[in-house]
Amino acid sequence: MPSWAPAVGLTLLPHVGGILGGFITRKEVKTWYTTLVKPSWRPPNWMFAPMWTTLYTSMGYGSYLIYKELGGLTEDAVVPLGLYAGQLALNWAWTPIFFGAHKIGWGFVEIVFLTGTVVLTTASWYPISKTAAYLMFPYIAWLSLASTLNYVIWRDNKDKTE
């Protein structure tokens, strides 16, 4: 394997779920999502794709830094990269829950678990690579906003869900 392959592969990996989720989101943003009551402070729809592209690239590159620092998929990498894989799976699951199934309340529960897992991932990365951990901070901030937005949409649209 070329020496650059893990860097490119791990940096691009998070985008896989983002691209697949995008197929669901694009359809629902134009139909179901328009029927929901949303707070005035929500980011504009156009902001989500560039934001997630940036966040996926940052977390992916951070995972490469951990992978490299720990010598690949070694025993030492089980917890930090296992937590990372778990948060990535939770990240990818949110879109089908919220947009695909229209389960706004379950989306909120899921995003709370996602945010907690991201915080644990970041904490596990910090002793290994401060740079990798710092790359997760914007993601935590965005998830805080997204969690709040998810909650408010759920609260204000209980008659349209579950």
Coordinates of C-alpha atoms in Angstrom, one line a residue:
M1 CA 0.0 0.0 0.0
P2 CA 1.4 3.5 -0.8
S3 CA 2.3 5.5 2.2
W4 CA -0.2 8.2 1.3
A5 CA -3.2 5.8 1.1
P6 CA -4.1 5.7 4.8
A7 CA -4.1 9.5 4.9
V8 CA -6.3 9.9 1.9
G9 CA -8.6 6.9 2.8
L10 CA -9.1 7.9 6.4
T11 CA -9.6 11.5 5.5
L12 CA -12.3 10.7 2.9
L13 CA -14.0 7.8 4.8
P14 CA -16.4 10.1 6.8
H15 CA -17.7 11.6 3.5
V16 CA -19.1 8.2 2.5
G17 CA -22.0 8.4 5.0
G18 CA -22.4 12.1 4.3
I19 CA -22.8 11.5 0.6
L20 CA -25.3 8.6 1.1
G21 CA -27.2 10.7 3.7
G22 CA -27.3 13.6 1.3
F23 CA -29.5 11.6 -1.1
I24 CA -32.1 11.3 1.7
T25 CA -31.7 14.9 2.9
R26 CA -31.9 16.5 -0.5
K27 CA -35.3 14.9 -1.1
E28 CA -36.7 15.7 2.3
V29 CA -35.5 19.3 2.6
K30 CA -37.7 20.1 -0.4
T31 CA -40.7 18.3 0.9
W32 CA -41.3 17.2 4.5
Y33 CA -38.7 19.6 6.1
T34 CA -40.5 22.6 4.6
T35 CA -43.7 21.7 6.6
L36 CA -41.9 21.9 10.0
V37 CA -41.9 24.8 12.3
K38 CA -38.2 25.8 12.7
P39 CA -36.6 28.5 14.9
S40 CA -35.5 31.8 13.3
W41 CA -31.9 31.3 14.5
R42 CA -31.3 28.1 12.5
P43 CA -28.5 28.2 9.9
P44 CA -29.7 28.5 6.3
N45 CA -30.0 25.3 4.4
W46 CA -27.1 26.1 2.1
M47 CA -24.7 26.2 5.0
F48 CA -25.1 22.5 6.0
A49 CA -23.2 20.9 3.0
P50 CA -20.1 23.0 3.3
M51 CA -20.1 22.7 7.1
W52 CA -20.4 18.9 7.0
T53 CA -17.7 18.7 4.3
T54 CA -15.3 20.7 6.5
L55 CA -16.2 18.7 9.6
Y56 CA -15.9 15.3 7.9
T57 CA -12.5 16.2 6.4
S58 CA -11.3 17.4 9.8
M59 CA -12.4 14.4 11.7
G60 CA -11.2 12.1 9.0
Y61 CA -7.7 13.7 9.0
G62 CA -7.7 13.6 12.8
S63 CA -8.4 9.8 12.7
Y64 CA -5.4 9.4 10.3
L65 CA -3.2 11.3 12.8
I66 CA -4.3 8.8 15.6
Y67 CA -3.8 5.9 13.2
K68 CA -0.3 7.1 12.3
E69 CA 0.7 7.9 15.8
L70 CA -0.3 4.5 17.1
G71 CA 1.3 2.6 14.3
G72 CA -1.9 1.6 12.5
L73 CA -4.7 -0.7 13.7
T74 CA -2.8 -1.8 16.8
E75 CA -4.0 -2.9 20.2
D76 CA -3.3 0.7 21.4
A77 CA -5.7 2.0 18.7
V78 CA -8.7 -0.1 19.8
V79 CA -10.2 2.4 22.1
P80 CA -9.5 5.7 20.3
L81 CA -10.3 4.4 16.9
G82 CA -13.1 2.2 18.2
L83 CA -14.8 5.3 19.7
Y84 CA -14.2 7.1 16.5
A85 CA -15.8 4.3 14.5
G86 CA -18.8 4.3 16.9
Q87 CA -19.3 8.1 16.6
L88 CA -19.0 7.8 12.8
A89 CA -21.7 5.1 12.8
L90 CA -23.9 7.3 15.0
N91 CA -23.3 10.3 12.8
W92 CA -24.3 8.4 9.6
A93 CA -27.4 7.0 11.4
W94 CA -28.9 10.4 12.3
T95 CA -29.9 11.4 8.8
P96 CA -32.0 8.3 8.1
I97 CA -33.6 8.6 11.5
F98 CA -34.4 12.3 11.3
F99 CA -34.9 12.9 7.6
G100 CA -35.7 9.4 6.3
A101 CA -38.0 8.1 9.0
H102 CA -39.2 11.5 10.2
K103 CA -38.5 10.5 13.8
I104 CA -37.5 13.8 15.2
G105 CA -37.6 12.7 18.8
W106 CA -35.5 9.7 18.2
G107 CA -33.1 11.9 16.1
F108 CA -32.7 14.0 19.2
V109 CA -31.9 11.0 21.4
E110 CA -29.5 9.7 18.8
I111 CA -27.7 13.0 18.4
V112 CA -27.2 13.3 22.2
F113 CA -25.5 9.9 22.1
L114 CA -23.5 11.0 19.1
T115 CA -22.3 14.1 20.8
G116 CA -21.3 12.2 24.0
T117 CA -19.4 9.7 21.9
V118 CA -17.6 12.5 20.0
V119 CA -16.6 14.1 23.3
L120 CA -15.3 10.7 24.5
T121 CA -13.4 10.2 21.2
T122 CA -11.8 13.6 21.5
A123 CA -10.8 13.0 25.1
S124 CA -9.2 9.6 24.1
W125 CA -7.3 11.4 21.3
Y126 CA -5.9 14.2 23.3
P127 CA -3.1 12.3 25.0
I128 CA -2.1 10.8 21.7
S129 CA -2.3 13.8 19.4
K130 CA -3.5 17.2 20.6
T131 CA -3.8 18.3 16.9
A132 CA -6.2 15.4 16.2
A133 CA -8.3 16.3 19.3
Y134 CA -8.3 20.0 18.4
L135 CA -9.7 19.0 14.9
M136 CA -12.7 17.6 16.7
F137 CA -13.6 20.9 18.6
P138 CA -15.5 22.5 15.7
Y139 CA -17.4 19.2 15.3
I140 CA -18.4 19.3 19.0
A141 CA -19.5 22.9 18.6
W142 CA -21.6 22.2 15.5
L143 CA -23.2 19.1 17.2
S144 CA -24.1 21.4 20.1
L145 CA -26.0 23.7 17.7
A146 CA -27.4 20.7 15.8
S147 CA -28.6 19.0 19.0
T148 CA -30.3 22.2 20.1
L149 CA -31.9 22.7 16.7
N150 CA -33.1 19.1 16.7
Y151 CA -34.6 19.5 20.1
V152 CA -36.5 22.7 19.2
I153 CA -37.8 21.3 16.0
W154 CA -39.0 18.2 17.9
R155 CA -40.6 20.3 20.6
D156 CA -42.4 22.6 18.2
N157 CA -43.6 19.8 15.8
K158 CA -44.7 17.0 18.1
D159 CA -48.0 16.8 16.2
K160 CA -46.1 16.0 13.0
T161 CA -43.9 13.2 14.2
E162 CA -43.8 9.8 15.9

